[in-house]
Coordinates of C-alpha atoms and ligand atoms in Angstrom, one line a residue:
X1 CA -50.0 -53.4 61.6
X2 CA -47.2 -55.9 60.2
X3 CA -47.2 -60.1 60.1
X4 CA -44.1 -61.8 59.6
X5 CA -44.6 -64.4 62.1
X6 CA -41.6 -66.4 61.1
X7 CA -39.5 -63.8 61.9
X8 CA -40.5 -62.7 65.5
X9 CA -38.3 -65.2 67.8
X10 CA -34.9 -63.5 66.1
X11 CA -34.7 -60.2 67.6
X12 CA -31.1 -59.3 66.1
X13 CA -30.2 -55.5 65.2
X14 CA -26.4 -54.1 65.9
X15 CA -25.4 -51.8 67.9
X16 CA -23.4 -50.2 65.5
X17 CA -26.8 -50.1 63.7
X18 CA -29.3 -49.0 65.8
X19 CA -26.6 -46.2 67.0
X20 CA -27.2 -44.8 63.6
X21 CA -30.7 -45.0 63.4
X22 CA -31.1 -43.0 66.9
X23 CA -28.7 -40.2 65.7
X24 CA -30.3 -40.4 62.9
X25 CA -34.0 -40.2 64.3
X26 CA -35.9 -36.7 65.2
X27 CA -38.5 -37.6 67.6
X28 CA -35.5 -39.6 69.6
X29 CA -34.1 -35.8 70.3
X30 CA -37.3 -34.2 70.4
X31 CA -38.4 -36.5 73.4
X32 CA -35.2 -36.1 75.3
X33 CA -35.8 -33.3 76.0
X34 CA -39.4 -33.2 76.5
X35 CA -38.4 -35.5 79.1
X36 CA -35.6 -33.6 80.6
X37 CA -38.2 -30.8 80.7
X38 CA -41.6 -32.1 81.6
X39 CA -40.7 -35.9 82.6
X40 CA -42.2 -38.7 81.8
X41 CA -43.9 -39.4 79.4
X42 CA -46.9 -41.9 78.4
X43 CA -46.9 -44.8 75.8
X44 CA -49.2 -43.9 74.1
X45 CA -47.6 -40.6 73.9
X46 CA -44.2 -42.2 72.8
X47 CA -46.1 -43.8 70.3
X48 CA -48.7 -41.8 68.8
X49 CA -45.0 -39.6 68.2
X50 CA -42.9 -42.9 66.7
X51 CA -45.7 -42.9 64.3
X52 CA -47.8 -40.3 63.3
X53 CA -45.5 -37.8 64.1
X54 CA -46.7 -34.5 61.5
X55 CA -42.8 -34.0 60.7
X56 CA -40.4 -37.7 61.6
X57 CA -43.4 -40.0 62.4
X58 CA -42.7 -43.9 60.9
X59 CA -46.5 -43.7 59.2
X60 CA -46.0 -39.9 58.3
X61 CA -42.3 -39.9 56.5
X62 CA -41.7 -43.7 54.6
X63 CA -42.8 -46.5 52.2
X64 CA -42.3 -49.5 55.4
X65 CA -45.4 -52.2 53.8
X66 CA -43.6 -54.3 50.6
X67 CA -40.8 -56.8 50.8
X68 CA -38.5 -54.2 51.0
X69 CA -40.0 -52.6 53.9
X70 CA -40.6 -53.5 57.7
X71 CA -44.0 -56.2 56.9
X72 CA -45.7 -57.5 55.0
X73 CA -49.5 -57.6 54.9
X74 CA -52.7 -59.9 53.2
X75 CA -54.0 -58.0 51.4
X76 CA -50.2 -57.4 49.6
X77 CA -49.8 -61.0 50.0
X78 CA -52.6 -62.3 47.6
X79 CA -55.5 -61.1 45.8
X80 CA -57.8 -63.0 46.7
X81 CA -58.5 -61.5 50.4
X82 CA -59.5 -58.4 48.5
X83 CA -61.7 -59.9 46.0
X84 CA -63.2 -61.4 49.5
X85 CA -63.8 -58.6 51.6
X86 CA -65.3 -56.6 48.2
X87 CA -67.6 -59.2 48.5
X88 CA -68.0 -59.2 51.6
X89 CA -69.3 -55.5 51.0
X90 CA -71.7 -56.0 48.7
X91 CA -72.9 -60.1 50.7
X92 CA -73.9 -56.6 53.4
X93 CA -74.9 -54.0 51.3
X94 CA -77.5 -56.4 50.0
X95 CA -79.1 -57.9 53.2
X96 CA -79.6 -55.1 54.6
X97 CA -81.5 -53.5 51.6
X98 CA -79.7 -52.4 48.8
X99 CA -79.4 -48.3 50.0
X100 CA -79.0 -46.1 46.1
X101 CA -76.4 -44.8 47.9
X102 CA -73.4 -46.7 49.8
X103 CA -70.3 -45.3 50.9
X104 CA -67.0 -47.3 51.2
X105 CA -65.0 -46.6 54.0
X106 CA -61.4 -47.7 54.5
X107 CA -59.1 -46.7 58.2
X108 CA -56.0 -47.3 57.3
X109 CA -55.6 -48.1 53.5
X110 CA -51.8 -48.2 53.1
X111 CA -51.2 -48.0 49.9
X112 CA -54.1 -49.1 49.0
X113 CA -53.6 -52.5 47.5
X114 CA -57.4 -53.7 49.4
X115 CA -59.9 -51.1 48.3
X116 CA -58.2 -51.8 45.0
X117 CA -59.2 -55.3 44.7
X118 CA -62.6 -54.7 46.3
X119 CA -62.9 -52.4 43.6
X120 CA -62.2 -54.2 40.8
X121 CA -65.3 -56.5 42.2
X122 CA -68.0 -54.1 42.8
X123 CA -67.5 -53.0 38.6
X124 CA -67.1 -57.4 38.2
X125 CA -70.6 -56.8 40.1
X126 CA -71.8 -53.8 38.4
X127 CA -75.6 -55.4 37.7
X128 CA -75.7 -56.8 41.2
X129 CA -75.1 -53.0 42.3
X130 CA -77.4 -51.1 39.2
X131 CA -77.4 -47.4 39.6
X132 CA -76.3 -47.5 43.0
X133 CA -74.3 -44.1 44.0
X134 CA -71.0 -45.5 45.3
X135 CA -68.4 -43.4 46.7
X136 CA -65.3 -44.5 48.4
X137 CA -63.4 -42.6 50.8
X138 CA -60.1 -42.5 52.5
X139 CA -59.3 -42.0 56.2
X140 CA -54.9 -41.7 56.1
X141 CA -53.2 -39.7 57.6
X142 CA -49.8 -39.6 55.8
X143 CA -50.1 -37.9 53.1
X144 CA -47.5 -39.8 51.5
X145 CA -48.9 -42.9 52.0
X146 CA -51.7 -40.4 50.4
X147 CA -50.0 -40.9 47.2
X148 CA -49.6 -44.4 46.8
X149 CA -52.8 -44.7 47.2
X150 CA -54.0 -42.3 45.0
X151 CA -51.3 -43.7 41.8
X152 CA -52.8 -47.1 42.6
X153 CA -56.4 -46.4 42.7
X154 CA -57.0 -44.1 40.3
X155 CA -53.1 -43.9 38.2
X156 CA -52.8 -40.5 40.3
X157 CA -56.7 -38.9 38.6
X158 CA -56.7 -36.8 42.1
X159 CA -56.4 -32.8 43.1
X160 CA -54.3 -32.5 46.7
X161 CA -57.2 -29.7 48.1
X162 CA -55.5 -26.5 49.6
X163 CA -54.5 -26.2 53.4
X164 CA -57.1 -27.8 56.2
X165 CA -59.6 -28.6 54.3
X166 CA -61.9 -31.9 55.9
X167 CA -60.9 -34.0 52.5
X168 CA -57.0 -33.4 51.8
X169 CA -57.2 -34.4 48.2
X170 CA -60.0 -36.1 46.2
X171 CA -60.6 -37.4 42.7
X172 CA -61.5 -40.2 40.9
X173 CA -61.0 -43.8 40.1
X174 CA -59.5 -46.1 38.0
X175 CA -63.5 -47.6 37.7
X176 CA -64.7 -44.6 37.8
X177 CA -65.8 -43.8 41.3
X178 CA -65.1 -40.9 43.5
X179 CA -62.7 -41.1 46.2
X180 CA -61.8 -38.4 49.1
X181 CA -59.4 -38.8 51.2
X182 CA -59.6 -37.2 54.9
X183 CA -57.4 -37.3 58.3
X184 CA -60.2 -37.9 60.4
X185 CA -63.5 -39.7 61.0
X186 CA -66.2 -36.8 61.5
X187 CA -65.3 -35.5 58.2
X188 CA -66.9 -38.2 55.8
X189 CA -70.4 -36.9 54.6
X190 CA -73.1 -39.4 56.3
X191 CA -75.2 -42.2 55.0
X192 CA -75.0 -45.8 54.6
X193 CA -71.9 -46.9 54.7
X194 CA -69.4 -49.6 55.0
X195 CA -66.3 -49.3 56.8
X196 CA -63.5 -51.0 56.5
X197 CA -59.7 -51.1 59.2
X198 CA -57.3 -53.4 58.2
X199 CA -54.8 -53.7 60.6
X200 CA -55.4 -50.0 61.4
X201 CA -56.6 -50.8 65.4
X202 CA -52.9 -52.1 65.6
X203 CA -51.3 -49.1 64.9
X204 CA -53.6 -46.9 67.0
X205 CA -51.7 -46.4 70.5
X206 CA -52.2 -48.3 73.7
X207 CA -51.7 -46.9 77.4
X208 CA -50.0 -49.9 79.3
X209 CA -50.7 -50.4 83.1
X210 CA -48.6 -52.9 85.9
X211 CA -51.1 -53.9 88.9
X212 CA -48.9 -53.4 92.0
X213 CA -49.3 -53.8 95.8
X214 CA -50.5 -50.3 95.8
X215 CA -52.3 -50.6 93.5
X216 CA -52.8 -49.9 89.6
X217 CA -50.2 -47.6 88.0
X218 CA -49.9 -46.7 84.7
X219 CA -45.8 -47.7 83.1
X220 CA -44.6 -44.4 81.1
X221 CA -41.3 -43.9 79.7
X222 CA -38.3 -41.9 81.1
X223 CA -35.1 -41.3 80.5
X224 CA -32.7 -44.3 81.6
X225 CA -30.1 -41.9 84.5
X226 CA -27.9 -44.7 83.2
X227 CA -27.4 -43.7 79.9
X228 CA -29.1 -40.2 79.3
X229 CA -29.8 -40.7 75.7
X230 CA -31.8 -43.3 75.8
X231 CA -35.3 -44.4 76.7
X232 CA -37.0 -46.7 79.7
X233 CA -39.3 -47.8 80.9
X234 CA -40.6 -47.2 84.1
X235 CA -43.9 -47.3 86.9
X236 CA -45.9 -44.4 87.7
X237 CA -45.4 -43.6 91.6
X238 CA -48.7 -42.5 92.2
X239 CA -51.9 -42.7 89.9
X240 CA -52.7 -41.1 86.3
X241 CA -55.4 -39.8 84.8
X242 CA -55.8 -42.5 82.7
X243 CA -54.5 -44.9 85.3
X244 CA -57.3 -43.9 87.6
X245 CA -60.2 -44.5 84.6
X246 CA -59.4 -46.2 81.9
X247 CA -59.1 -49.8 84.1
X248 CA -61.9 -52.0 84.3
X249 CA -63.8 -53.4 87.5
X250 CA -63.6 -56.9 86.9
X251 CA -59.9 -56.8 85.9
X252 CA -57.6 -59.6 86.3
X253 CA -54.8 -60.1 84.3
X254 CA -51.3 -58.5 86.3
X255 CA -50.6 -55.9 82.7
X256 CA -53.4 -54.6 81.3
X257 CA -52.5 -52.4 77.7
X258 CA -56.1 -50.1 76.6
X259 CA -57.1 -48.5 73.9
X260 CA -59.0 -45.2 74.8
X261 CA -58.9 -43.9 71.4
X262 CA -58.6 -47.1 69.5
X263 CA -62.6 -47.2 71.4
X264 CA -63.5 -43.4 70.6
X265 CA -63.5 -44.4 67.4
X266 CA -65.6 -48.4 67.1
X267 CA -67.9 -45.7 69.2
X268 CA -68.1 -43.0 66.4
X269 CA -68.9 -46.2 63.8
X270 CA -71.1 -47.7 66.0
X271 CA -72.8 -44.5 66.2
X272 CA -72.9 -43.7 62.3
X273 CA -74.1 -47.5 61.7
X274 CA -76.8 -47.0 63.7
X275 CA -78.1 -44.4 62.3
X276 CA -77.4 -44.3 58.6
X277 CA -77.2 -48.4 58.7
X278 CA -74.3 -50.2 57.4
X279 CA -71.4 -51.7 59.0
X280 CA -68.0 -52.2 59.9
X281 CA -64.9 -55.2 59.5
X282 CA -62.4 -54.9 61.7
X283 CA -59.3 -57.2 61.2
X284 CA -56.3 -57.9 63.2
X285 CA -53.9 -59.3 65.2
X286 CA -56.6 -58.9 67.4
X287 CA -57.5 -61.4 71.5
X288 CA -60.7 -61.2 73.1
X289 CA -59.7 -59.0 76.9
X290 CA -56.3 -62.1 76.6
X291 CA -53.3 -60.8 76.4
X292 CA -50.7 -58.6 78.8
X293 CA -47.8 -57.2 77.0
X294 CA -47.9 -57.6 73.1
X295 CA -46.6 -54.3 72.5
X296 CA -43.3 -54.2 69.9
X297 CA -42.1 -52.5 67.4
X298 CA -40.4 -54.0 63.4
X299 CA -38.2 -52.4 61.5
X300 CA -37.4 -55.3 57.6
X301 CA -39.1 -58.1 58.9
X302 CA -37.5 -58.2 62.2
X303 CA -38.4 -58.0 66.0
X304 CA -37.3 -54.0 67.6
X305 CA -36.9 -52.5 70.9
X306 CA -40.1 -50.8 70.9
X307 CA -37.5 -48.3 72.7
X308 CA -34.7 -47.2 70.0
X309 CA -35.2 -45.3 67.0
X310 CA -38.7 -43.8 67.2
X311 CA -40.0 -43.0 64.0
X312 CA -37.2 -45.4 62.3
X313 CA -39.9 -48.6 63.2
X314 CA -43.0 -49.7 62.6
X315 CA -45.5 -50.2 67.0
X316 CA -48.3 -51.5 67.5
X317 CA -49.8 -53.8 69.5
X318 CA -52.3 -56.4 69.0
X319 CA -56.3 -56.1 69.3
X320 CA -58.3 -55.6 72.9
X321 CA -61.6 -57.3 70.6
X322 CA -63.9 -57.4 74.6
X323 CA -62.8 -53.3 74.4
X324 CA -63.7 -52.2 71.3
X325 CA -66.2 -55.3 71.7
X326 CA -67.7 -53.0 75.2
X327 CA -67.2 -49.9 73.5
X328 CA -69.8 -50.3 70.9
X329 CA -72.1 -50.2 73.7
X330 CA -75.3 -51.4 72.4
X331 CA -76.2 -49.8 69.7
X332 CA -74.5 -52.1 66.7
X333 CA -75.0 -55.9 67.0
X334 CA -71.4 -57.5 67.2
X335 CA -70.1 -60.4 65.9
X336 CA -66.8 -62.6 65.7
X337 CA -64.0 -62.8 66.5
X338 CA -63.4 -64.9 64.1
X339 CA -60.0 -66.3 63.1
X340 CA -58.7 -65.4 58.6
X341 CA -58.9 -68.4 59.0
X342 CA -62.0 -69.4 59.6
X343 CA -63.9 -66.3 57.6
X344 CA -62.0 -67.2 54.5
X345 CA -63.1 -70.5 54.7
X346 CA -66.4 -69.6 54.4
X347 CA -66.0 -66.5 52.6
X348 CA -65.3 -69.2 49.6
X349 CA -61.1 -69.1 49.2
X350 CA -61.6 -72.9 48.0
X351 CA -63.1 -72.2 45.1
X352 CA -61.8 -69.0 44.8
X353 CA -58.4 -70.6 44.7
X354 CA -59.7 -73.4 42.2
X355 CA -60.7 -71.1 39.4
X356 CA -57.6 -68.5 39.8
X357 CA -55.6 -71.7 39.0
X358 CA -57.6 -72.9 36.8
X359 CA -56.9 -70.0 34.4
X360 CA -53.4 -70.2 35.7
X361 CA -51.1 -71.8 33.9
X362 CA -47.7 -70.5 34.7
X363 CA -45.9 -72.6 36.9
X364 CA -44.0 -69.7 38.6
X365 CA -47.2 -68.0 39.4
X366 CA -49.6 -71.0 40.3
X367 CA -46.9 -71.4 43.3
X368 CA -46.8 -68.4 44.5
X369 CA -51.5 -68.2 44.1
X370 CA -50.6 -71.3 46.2
X371 CA -48.3 -70.0 48.5
X372 CA -50.2 -66.8 49.1
X373 CA -52.8 -69.0 50.6
X374 CA -51.6 -70.5 53.5
X375 CA -50.1 -67.6 54.1
X376 CA -53.3 -66.1 54.4
X377 CA -54.8 -69.1 56.9
X378 CA -52.6 -71.8 57.6
X379 CA -53.2 -71.7 61.6
X380 CA -49.2 -71.3 62.0
X381 CA -48.9 -68.7 59.3
X382 CA -51.8 -65.9 59.7
X383 CA -54.9 -67.9 59.7
X384 CA -55.2 -68.0 63.6
X385 CA -53.0 -64.9 64.7
X386 CA -55.7 -62.1 62.9
X387 CA -58.9 -61.9 63.3
X388 CA -62.4 -61.0 62.3
X389 CA -64.9 -58.5 64.4
X390 CA -67.4 -56.6 62.3
X391 CA -70.6 -55.1 64.1
X392 CA -73.8 -54.4 62.3
X393 CA -76.7 -52.6 62.4
X394 CA -79.5 -53.6 65.2
X395 CA -82.3 -54.0 61.8
X396 CA -79.7 -56.0 60.2
X397 CA -80.5 -59.3 62.0
X398 CA -83.7 -58.2 63.9
X399 CA -84.8 -60.5 62.1
X400 CA -83.5 -64.5 62.1
X401 CA -83.1 -63.4 66.3
X402 CA -86.2 -63.5 66.5
X403 CA -87.8 -66.6 64.4
X404 CA -84.8 -68.7 64.4
X405 CA -83.8 -69.0 68.4
X406 CA -80.1 -68.9 67.6
X407 CA -79.8 -72.1 66.1
X408 CA -79.9 -71.3 62.1
X409 CA -76.7 -70.8 61.0
X410 CA -76.1 -66.7 60.9
X411 CA -76.7 -65.1 57.3
X412 CA -74.2 -63.1 57.2
X413 CA -71.4 -64.2 55.2
X414 CA -67.6 -64.8 56.8
X415 CA -69.4 -65.4 60.1
X416 CA -71.0 -68.7 58.6
X417 CA -71.3 -70.7 55.3
X418 CA -71.2 -68.8 52.1
X419 CA -75.0 -69.7 50.9
X420 CA -73.6 -69.5 47.7
X421 CA -77.7 -69.8 46.1
Ligands
SAH501 N1 -53.8 -51.6 55.5 C1 -52.9 -51.6 55.1 C2 -52.3 -50.5 56.1 C3 -51.2 -51.0 57.8 S1 -50.6 -50.1 57.8 C4 -52.5 -53.1 55.2 O1 -53.4 -53.5 55.3 O2 -52.2 -53.0 54.2 C5 -51.9 -48.3 59.2 C6 -51.8 -48.1 58.2 O3 -53.3 -46.6 59.4 C7 -50.9 -46.6 57.4 O4 -51.6 -46.5 56.5 C8 -51.5 -45.2 58.3 O5 -50.8 -44.5 57.7 C9 -52.4 -45.7 59.0 N2 -53.1 -45.1 60.4 C10 -52.2 -45.4 60.9 N3 -52.5 -43.8 62.5 C11 -53.8 -43.4 62.4 C12 -54.8 -42.1 61.9 N4 -54.1 -42.3 64.3 N5 -55.4 -41.9 61.5 C13 -56.0 -42.4 60.8 N6 -54.8 -42.9 59.6 C14 -53.6 -44.2 60.2

């Protein structure tokens, strides 16, 4: 994921720097020999290799976040973001009946900033959380990023575990909670959980499809016959397995991106929330089934050709929230999408900013607080590009739905104004 919108229109990368990157990219070489041997590959396979190849994938070997990296995200911009999401987690735990155990689960935690701000809120709300047995569970493919997360959240009070164990690292957070790292959601223990996914789904591989006179065809990645070291997109001559099963019957766009792996992940979340209780909050660049061609690359805060130097740049596609909603089936209640601006305003970002400003007298820190607040909620910046989408256990709103015929504001923090009483 990425978020620097102001730079989106500046596509620039000199030819010489691209060539240097390409010759450095072992994934590029690997894909060229693979396509030479067995033919074009799907965009999903290309994206999966570029991002998560276990040796040279972008997320596996890079520290791409922050000002010196390729993109910067909301939790990195301001502590207020994570604090408000922390309040949301506690508020949902309370509304769901204050379960005795409470698993905070984050998918793709990056540098760990979001979890760190949330855990600070949990500490501050100790009296509310009482004797609850809280634990932290992180799903992260990148061993390198798991190290950053361990450093940030525990001061590296963790043990890497041997070999292929499902829990590949574990320890104790700075705030004294047990914390574990996993590669897959299935490996997290069952139990009441609040799941968070911030700029996670946009990094999950998509398939791309084009409507043609002969019907839907999958867009594939092939070698450019004009210049054999280069990759290009081609439209498959005949249907592929993906093109025959992933297009919805009522589809009316000309070009579609589908993220079946994202669909499977959201099904797993829905399933657990239905059976074990809890909620999920998904935050991403998103649309509700209307956009077409959103697959793009970022390097050094600049747009980057997706087919150049795979593994050296971030690849991302807007999340189709209508698809995620469809994949949850009828197992959970879905809320949203609602814009980041509305969600954060509903969570009380304005009063939180005022509190921080009141306690801060250094002019440059004050300016920084105001600037980062503006980045988060300005509609021209991140305020309208980012969408919040939530899954709740069906029991959560049953009473409300029964009693009020939907005229009262939703009793869910963030999706309606927070009642501070
Ligand atoms: N949530 C963070 C980081 C976003 S970058 C933030 O907003 O700042 C995407 C994160 O997802 C990285 O931590 C990356 O390593 C992780 N990731 C990407 N693909 C993954 C996958 N298939 N399984 C688990 N984690 C993945």
